[in-house]
mmCIF file of C-alpha atoms in Angstrom:
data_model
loop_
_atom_site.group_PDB
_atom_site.id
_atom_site.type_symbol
_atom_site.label_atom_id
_atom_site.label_comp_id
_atom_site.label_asym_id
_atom_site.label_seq_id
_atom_site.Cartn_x
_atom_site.Cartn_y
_atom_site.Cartn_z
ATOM 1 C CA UNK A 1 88.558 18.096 -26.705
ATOM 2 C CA UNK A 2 91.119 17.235 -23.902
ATOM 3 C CA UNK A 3 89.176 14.125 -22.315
ATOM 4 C CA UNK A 4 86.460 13.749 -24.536
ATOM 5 C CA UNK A 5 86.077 10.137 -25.774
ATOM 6 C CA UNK A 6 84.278 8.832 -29.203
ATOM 7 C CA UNK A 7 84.099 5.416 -30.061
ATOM 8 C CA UNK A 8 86.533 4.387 -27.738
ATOM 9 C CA UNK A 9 89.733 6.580 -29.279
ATOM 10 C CA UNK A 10 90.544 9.298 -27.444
ATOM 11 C CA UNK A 11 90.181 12.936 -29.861
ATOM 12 C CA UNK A 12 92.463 14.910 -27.676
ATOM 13 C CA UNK A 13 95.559 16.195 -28.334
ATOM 14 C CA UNK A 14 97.462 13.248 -29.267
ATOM 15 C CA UNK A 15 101.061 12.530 -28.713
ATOM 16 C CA UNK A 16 103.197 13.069 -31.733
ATOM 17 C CA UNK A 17 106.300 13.850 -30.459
ATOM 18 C CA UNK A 18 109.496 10.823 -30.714
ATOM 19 C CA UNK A 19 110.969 9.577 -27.849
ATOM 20 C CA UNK A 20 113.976 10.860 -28.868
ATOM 21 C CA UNK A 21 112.915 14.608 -29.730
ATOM 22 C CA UNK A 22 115.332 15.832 -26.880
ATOM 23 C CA UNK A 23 118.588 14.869 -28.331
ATOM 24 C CA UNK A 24 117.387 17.259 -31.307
ATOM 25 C CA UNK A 25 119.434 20.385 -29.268
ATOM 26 C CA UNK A 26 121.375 21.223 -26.242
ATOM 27 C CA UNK A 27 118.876 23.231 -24.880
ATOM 28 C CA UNK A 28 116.343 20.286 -24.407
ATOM 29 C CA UNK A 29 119.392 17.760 -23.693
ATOM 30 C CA UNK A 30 120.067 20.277 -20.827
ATOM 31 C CA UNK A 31 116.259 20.303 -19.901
ATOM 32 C CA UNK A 32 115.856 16.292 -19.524
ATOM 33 C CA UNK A 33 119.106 16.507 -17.466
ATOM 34 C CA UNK A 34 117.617 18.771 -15.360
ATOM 35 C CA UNK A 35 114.490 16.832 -14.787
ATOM 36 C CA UNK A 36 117.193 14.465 -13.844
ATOM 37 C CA UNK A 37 118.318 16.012 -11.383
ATOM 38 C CA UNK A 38 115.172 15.443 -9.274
ATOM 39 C CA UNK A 39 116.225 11.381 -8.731
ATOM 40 C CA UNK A 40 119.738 12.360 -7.240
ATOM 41 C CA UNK A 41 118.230 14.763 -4.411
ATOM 42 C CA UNK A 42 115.771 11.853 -3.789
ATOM 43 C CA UNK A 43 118.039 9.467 -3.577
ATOM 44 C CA UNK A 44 120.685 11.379 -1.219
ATOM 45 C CA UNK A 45 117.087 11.573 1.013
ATOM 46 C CA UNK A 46 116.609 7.886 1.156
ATOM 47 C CA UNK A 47 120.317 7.243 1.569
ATOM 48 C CA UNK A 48 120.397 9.829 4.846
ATOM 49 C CA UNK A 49 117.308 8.261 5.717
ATOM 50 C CA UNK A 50 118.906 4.912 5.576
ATOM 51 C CA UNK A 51 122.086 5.895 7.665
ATOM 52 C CA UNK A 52 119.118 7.578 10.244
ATOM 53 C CA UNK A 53 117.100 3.822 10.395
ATOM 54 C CA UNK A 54 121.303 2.130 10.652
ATOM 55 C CA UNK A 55 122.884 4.333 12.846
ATOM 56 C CA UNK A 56 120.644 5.649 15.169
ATOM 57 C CA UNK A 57 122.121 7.263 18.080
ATOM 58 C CA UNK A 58 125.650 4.864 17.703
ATOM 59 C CA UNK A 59 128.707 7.981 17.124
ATOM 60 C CA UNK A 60 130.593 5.334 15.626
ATOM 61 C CA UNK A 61 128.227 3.764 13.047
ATOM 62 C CA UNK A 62 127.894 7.352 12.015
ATOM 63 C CA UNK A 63 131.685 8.130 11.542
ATOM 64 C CA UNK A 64 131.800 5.342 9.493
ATOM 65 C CA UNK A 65 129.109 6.129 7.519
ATOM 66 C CA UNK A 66 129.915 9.787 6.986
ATOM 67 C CA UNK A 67 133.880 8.356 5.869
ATOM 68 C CA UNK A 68 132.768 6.435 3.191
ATOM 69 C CA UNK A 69 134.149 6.983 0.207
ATOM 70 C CA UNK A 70 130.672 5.732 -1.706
ATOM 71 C CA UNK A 71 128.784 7.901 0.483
ATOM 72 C CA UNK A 72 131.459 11.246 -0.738
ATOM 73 C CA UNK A 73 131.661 10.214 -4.452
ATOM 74 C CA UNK A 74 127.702 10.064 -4.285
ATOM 75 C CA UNK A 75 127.411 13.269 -2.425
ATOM 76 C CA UNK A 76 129.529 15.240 -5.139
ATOM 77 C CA UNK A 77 127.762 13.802 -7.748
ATOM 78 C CA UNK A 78 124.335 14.424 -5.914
ATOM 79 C CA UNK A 79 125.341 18.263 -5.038
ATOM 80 C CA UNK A 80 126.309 19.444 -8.731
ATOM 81 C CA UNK A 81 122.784 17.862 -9.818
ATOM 82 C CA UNK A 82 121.020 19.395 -6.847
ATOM 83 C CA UNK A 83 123.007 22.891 -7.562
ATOM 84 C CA UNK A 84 121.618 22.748 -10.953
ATOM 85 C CA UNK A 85 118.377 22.358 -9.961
ATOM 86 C CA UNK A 86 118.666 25.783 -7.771
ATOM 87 C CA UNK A 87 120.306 27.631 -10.182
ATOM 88 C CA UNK A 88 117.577 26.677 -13.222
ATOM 89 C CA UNK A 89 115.176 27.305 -10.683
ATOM 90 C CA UNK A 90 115.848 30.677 -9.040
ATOM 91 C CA UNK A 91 117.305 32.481 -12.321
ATOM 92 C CA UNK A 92 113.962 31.208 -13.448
ATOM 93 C CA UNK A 93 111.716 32.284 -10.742
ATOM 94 C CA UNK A 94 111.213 36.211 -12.638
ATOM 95 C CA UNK A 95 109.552 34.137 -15.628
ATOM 96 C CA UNK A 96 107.485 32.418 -13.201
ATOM 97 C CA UNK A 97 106.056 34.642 -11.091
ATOM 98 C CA UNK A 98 105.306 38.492 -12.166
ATOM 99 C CA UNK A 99 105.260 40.612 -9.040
ATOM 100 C CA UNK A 100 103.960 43.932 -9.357
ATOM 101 C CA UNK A 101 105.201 47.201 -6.331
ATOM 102 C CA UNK A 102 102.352 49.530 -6.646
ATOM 103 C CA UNK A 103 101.606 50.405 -10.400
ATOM 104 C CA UNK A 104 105.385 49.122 -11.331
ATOM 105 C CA UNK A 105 106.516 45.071 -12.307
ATOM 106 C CA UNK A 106 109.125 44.335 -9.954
ATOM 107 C CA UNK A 107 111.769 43.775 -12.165
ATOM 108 C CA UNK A 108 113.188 40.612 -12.971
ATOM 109 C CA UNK A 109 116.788 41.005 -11.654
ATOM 110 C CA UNK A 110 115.380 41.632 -7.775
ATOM 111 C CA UNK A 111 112.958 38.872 -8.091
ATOM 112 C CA UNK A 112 115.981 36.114 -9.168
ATOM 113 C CA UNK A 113 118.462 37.902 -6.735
ATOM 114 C CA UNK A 114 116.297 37.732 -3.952
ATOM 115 C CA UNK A 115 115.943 34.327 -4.728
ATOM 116 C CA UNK A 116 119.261 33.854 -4.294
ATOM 117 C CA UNK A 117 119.421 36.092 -1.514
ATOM 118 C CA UNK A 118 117.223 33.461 0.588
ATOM 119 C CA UNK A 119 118.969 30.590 -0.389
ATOM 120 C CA UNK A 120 122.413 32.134 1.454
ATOM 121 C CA UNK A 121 120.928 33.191 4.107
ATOM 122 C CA UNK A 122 119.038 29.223 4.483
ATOM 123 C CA UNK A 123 122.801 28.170 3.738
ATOM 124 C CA UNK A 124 124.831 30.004 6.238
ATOM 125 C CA UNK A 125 121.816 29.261 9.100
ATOM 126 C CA UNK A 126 122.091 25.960 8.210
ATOM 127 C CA UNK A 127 125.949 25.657 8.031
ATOM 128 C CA UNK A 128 126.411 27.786 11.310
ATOM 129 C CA UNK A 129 124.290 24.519 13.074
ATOM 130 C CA UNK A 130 125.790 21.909 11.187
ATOM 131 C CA UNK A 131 129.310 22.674 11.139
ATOM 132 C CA UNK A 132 130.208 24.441 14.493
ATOM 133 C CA UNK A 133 129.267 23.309 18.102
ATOM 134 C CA UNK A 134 126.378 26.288 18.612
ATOM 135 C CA UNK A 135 123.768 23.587 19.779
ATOM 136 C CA UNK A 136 126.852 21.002 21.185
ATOM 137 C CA UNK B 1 80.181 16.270 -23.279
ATOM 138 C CA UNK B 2 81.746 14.874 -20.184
ATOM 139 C CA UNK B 3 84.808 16.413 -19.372
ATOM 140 C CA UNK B 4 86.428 14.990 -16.040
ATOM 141 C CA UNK B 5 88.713 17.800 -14.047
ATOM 142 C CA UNK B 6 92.202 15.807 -12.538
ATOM 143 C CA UNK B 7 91.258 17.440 -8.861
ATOM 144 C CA UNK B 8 93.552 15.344 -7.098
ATOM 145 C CA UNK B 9 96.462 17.157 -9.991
ATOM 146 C CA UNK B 10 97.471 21.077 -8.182
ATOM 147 C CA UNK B 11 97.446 18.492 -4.771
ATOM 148 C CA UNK B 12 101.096 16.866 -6.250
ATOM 149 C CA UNK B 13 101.454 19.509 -7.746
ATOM 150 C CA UNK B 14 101.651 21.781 -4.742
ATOM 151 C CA UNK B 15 103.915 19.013 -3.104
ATOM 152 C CA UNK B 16 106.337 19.336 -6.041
ATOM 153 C CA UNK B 17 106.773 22.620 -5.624
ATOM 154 C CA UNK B 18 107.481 22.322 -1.925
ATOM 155 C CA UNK B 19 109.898 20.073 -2.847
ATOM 156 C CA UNK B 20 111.291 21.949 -5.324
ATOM 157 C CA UNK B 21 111.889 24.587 -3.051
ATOM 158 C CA UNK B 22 113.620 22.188 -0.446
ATOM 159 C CA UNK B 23 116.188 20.626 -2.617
ATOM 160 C CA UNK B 24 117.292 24.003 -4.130
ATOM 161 C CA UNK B 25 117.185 25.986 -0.471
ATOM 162 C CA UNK B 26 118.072 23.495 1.627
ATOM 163 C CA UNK B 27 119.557 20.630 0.727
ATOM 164 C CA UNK B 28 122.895 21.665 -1.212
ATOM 165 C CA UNK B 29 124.240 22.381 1.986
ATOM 166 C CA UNK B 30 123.050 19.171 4.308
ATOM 167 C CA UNK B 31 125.145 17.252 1.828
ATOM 168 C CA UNK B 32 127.701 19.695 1.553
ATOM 169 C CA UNK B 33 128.333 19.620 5.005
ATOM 170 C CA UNK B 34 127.132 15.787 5.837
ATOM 171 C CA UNK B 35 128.149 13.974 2.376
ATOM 172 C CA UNK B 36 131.150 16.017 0.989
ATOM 173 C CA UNK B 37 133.034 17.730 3.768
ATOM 174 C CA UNK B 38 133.928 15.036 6.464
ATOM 175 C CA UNK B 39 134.889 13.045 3.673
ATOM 176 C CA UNK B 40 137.583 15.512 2.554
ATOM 177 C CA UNK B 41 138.662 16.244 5.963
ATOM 178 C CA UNK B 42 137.014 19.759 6.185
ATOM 179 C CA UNK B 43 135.644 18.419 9.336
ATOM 180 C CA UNK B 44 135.737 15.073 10.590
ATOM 181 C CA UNK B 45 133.515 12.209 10.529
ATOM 182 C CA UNK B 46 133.568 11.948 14.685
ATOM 183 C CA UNK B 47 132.562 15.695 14.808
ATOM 184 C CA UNK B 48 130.062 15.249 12.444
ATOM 185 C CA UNK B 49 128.605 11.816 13.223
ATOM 186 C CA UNK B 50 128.567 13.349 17.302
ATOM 187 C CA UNK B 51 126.460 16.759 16.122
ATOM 188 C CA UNK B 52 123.880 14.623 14.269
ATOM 189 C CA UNK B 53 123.718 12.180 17.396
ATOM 190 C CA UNK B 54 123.763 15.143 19.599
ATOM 191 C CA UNK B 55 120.502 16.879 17.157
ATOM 192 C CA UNK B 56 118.528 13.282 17.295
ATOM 193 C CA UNK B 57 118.568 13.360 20.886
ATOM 194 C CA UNK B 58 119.195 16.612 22.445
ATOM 195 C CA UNK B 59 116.445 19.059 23.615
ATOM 196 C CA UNK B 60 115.900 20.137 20.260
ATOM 197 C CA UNK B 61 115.136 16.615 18.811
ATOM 198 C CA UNK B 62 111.581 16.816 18.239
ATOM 199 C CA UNK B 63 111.628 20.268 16.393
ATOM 200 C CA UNK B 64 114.861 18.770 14.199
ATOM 201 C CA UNK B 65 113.184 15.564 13.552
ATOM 202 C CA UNK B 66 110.334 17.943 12.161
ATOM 203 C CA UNK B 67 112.621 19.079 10.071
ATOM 204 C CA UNK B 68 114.483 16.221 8.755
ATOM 205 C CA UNK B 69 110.672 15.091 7.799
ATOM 206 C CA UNK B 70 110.359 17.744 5.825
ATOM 207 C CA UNK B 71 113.812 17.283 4.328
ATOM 208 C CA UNK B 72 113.386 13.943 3.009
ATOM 209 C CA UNK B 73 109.183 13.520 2.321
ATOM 210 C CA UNK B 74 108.867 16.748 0.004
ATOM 211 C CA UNK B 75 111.858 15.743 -1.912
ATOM 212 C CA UNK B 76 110.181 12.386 -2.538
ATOM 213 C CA UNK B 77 107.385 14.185 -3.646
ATOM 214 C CA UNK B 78 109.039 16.360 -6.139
ATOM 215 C CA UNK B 79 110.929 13.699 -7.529
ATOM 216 C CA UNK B 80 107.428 11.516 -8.084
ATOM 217 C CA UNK B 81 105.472 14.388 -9.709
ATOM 218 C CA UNK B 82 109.160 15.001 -12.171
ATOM 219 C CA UNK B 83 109.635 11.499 -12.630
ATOM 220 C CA UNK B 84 106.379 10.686 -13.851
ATOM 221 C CA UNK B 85 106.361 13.563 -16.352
ATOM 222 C CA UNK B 86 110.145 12.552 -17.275
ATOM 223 C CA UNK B 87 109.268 9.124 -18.616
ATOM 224 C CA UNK B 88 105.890 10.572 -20.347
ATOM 225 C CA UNK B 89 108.653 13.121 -22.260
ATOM 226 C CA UNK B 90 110.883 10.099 -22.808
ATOM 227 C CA UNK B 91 107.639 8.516 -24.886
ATOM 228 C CA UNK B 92 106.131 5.952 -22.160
ATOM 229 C CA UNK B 93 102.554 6.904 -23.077
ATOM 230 C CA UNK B 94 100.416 3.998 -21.862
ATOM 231 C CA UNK B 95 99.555 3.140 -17.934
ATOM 232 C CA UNK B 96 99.817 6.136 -17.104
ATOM 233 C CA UNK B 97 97.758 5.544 -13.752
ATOM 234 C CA UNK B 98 99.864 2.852 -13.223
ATOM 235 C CA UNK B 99 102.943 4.904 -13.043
ATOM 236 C CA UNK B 100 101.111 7.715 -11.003
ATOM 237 C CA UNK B 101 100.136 4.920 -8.509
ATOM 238 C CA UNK B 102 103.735 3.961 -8.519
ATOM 239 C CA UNK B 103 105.826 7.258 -8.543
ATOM 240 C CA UNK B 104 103.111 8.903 -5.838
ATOM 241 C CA UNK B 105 102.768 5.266 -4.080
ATOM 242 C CA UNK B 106 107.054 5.497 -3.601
ATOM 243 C CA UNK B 107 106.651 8.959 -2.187
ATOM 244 C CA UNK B 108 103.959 8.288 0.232
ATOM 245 C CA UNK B 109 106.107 5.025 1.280
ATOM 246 C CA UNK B 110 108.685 6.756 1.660
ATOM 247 C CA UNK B 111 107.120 9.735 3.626
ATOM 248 C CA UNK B 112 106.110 6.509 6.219
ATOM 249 C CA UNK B 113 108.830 5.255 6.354
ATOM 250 C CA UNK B 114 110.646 8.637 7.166
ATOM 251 C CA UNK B 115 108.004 9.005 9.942
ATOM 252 C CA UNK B 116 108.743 5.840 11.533
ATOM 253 C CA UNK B 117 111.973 6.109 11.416
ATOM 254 C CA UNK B 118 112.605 9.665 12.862
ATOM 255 C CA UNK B 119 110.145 8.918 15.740
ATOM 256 C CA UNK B 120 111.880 6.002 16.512
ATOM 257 C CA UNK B 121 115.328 7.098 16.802
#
């Protein structure tokens, strides 16, 4: 039983597994990668945060920042893992989450599209502020 | 029989899945437009580095440094609650509180940190 202890030796369910059972097939090589993809987008966080703490409210420490060419080759690399991550995770939402309209499962086409639906809507909001002078 | 029920478990749990949701809705384009596009000239650093100057101190700052909390401490989160369970797959069995207290510890750190900083920009 999951927890249950005798004579000191945990009964449970115990690991058998290798550690290197994911290079076995693509499909799990392509599911560690994608629980890879979690350190990138934290990392791009603490690296923004960084520039935040450096910068401050100096336009020129900024430009600098933003023209480095460590700070674009990481970006790249930290937006295909991050764009990964949304496409696993919305064309996965439908297995996730079963959604029912009345007596009828919402099928799992609108549930995925509407997925992606929200995420261009969050992108163009967020572009419009970012990239053109609508708040100065 | 004792059995003894991981409350504190659907807490990071629930904070990885916020996260989750931030880095696929959210972030792609923050470092599209802050990481990748200024340097390739689609816009240029100065406008760039003036809008996010203009954000952390216009009227708007505190809502936007609400935000920008939210961008970087659930992310932190996510990656603590994946992280942990990616080295567990990878076959690191024992300490396992250890590396909770670490990955979690990191987050919460970092979620300080963030609220420092942003309030004292």
């Amino acid at each position: 039983m999951h927890g249950q202890q005798s004579a000191g030796r945990s009964v449970g369910y115990p690991w058998r597994q290798p550690s290197g059972w994911w290079l076995k097939n693509s499909h799990y090589i392509m599911y560690m990668i994608r629980e890879l993809t979690a350190v990138f987008a934290a990392l791009w966080v603490v690296i923004f945060l960084a520039q935040i703490a450096m910068n401050g409210r100096n336009v020129a420490k900024w430009s600098a920042s933003l023209a480095s060419p460590g700070w674009l080759v990481f970006s790249v690399i930290a937006f295909i893992f991050v764009m990964y991550h949304a496409w696993t995770a919305f064309t996965a939402t439908s297995t996730l989450m079963y959604m029912r309209m009345g007596k009828e499962p919402v099928p799992a086409g609108t549930i995925n599209g509407s997925m992606f639906v929200a995420w261009l809507v969050a992108t163009i909001v967020i572009g419009v502020i970012l990239l053109t002078p609508i708040f100065g | 029989m004792r059995y003894k029920i991981d409350t504190i478990e659907p807490f990071w749990w629930g904070l990885f899945m916020a996260g989750a949701g931030v880095i696929g809705m959210l972030l792609p384009i923050h470092i599209l437009a802050q990481g990748i596009m200024p340097g390739v000239g689609a816009v240029t650093p100065d406008t760039m580095a003036f809008r996010i100057v203009n954000f952390l101190t216009g009227p708007l700052a505190p809502l936007i440094k609400l935000y920008l909390f939210v961008l970087i401490s659930l992310p932190l989160f996510h990656w603590a609650h994946r992280f942990r369970y990616f080295l567990f797959d990878l076959g690191l069995h024992g300490g396992r509180m250890a590396l909770a207290t670490l990955c979690y510890g990191a987050a919460v750190v970092g979620t300080i940190i963030a609220a420092i900083v942003l309030f004292s920009v």
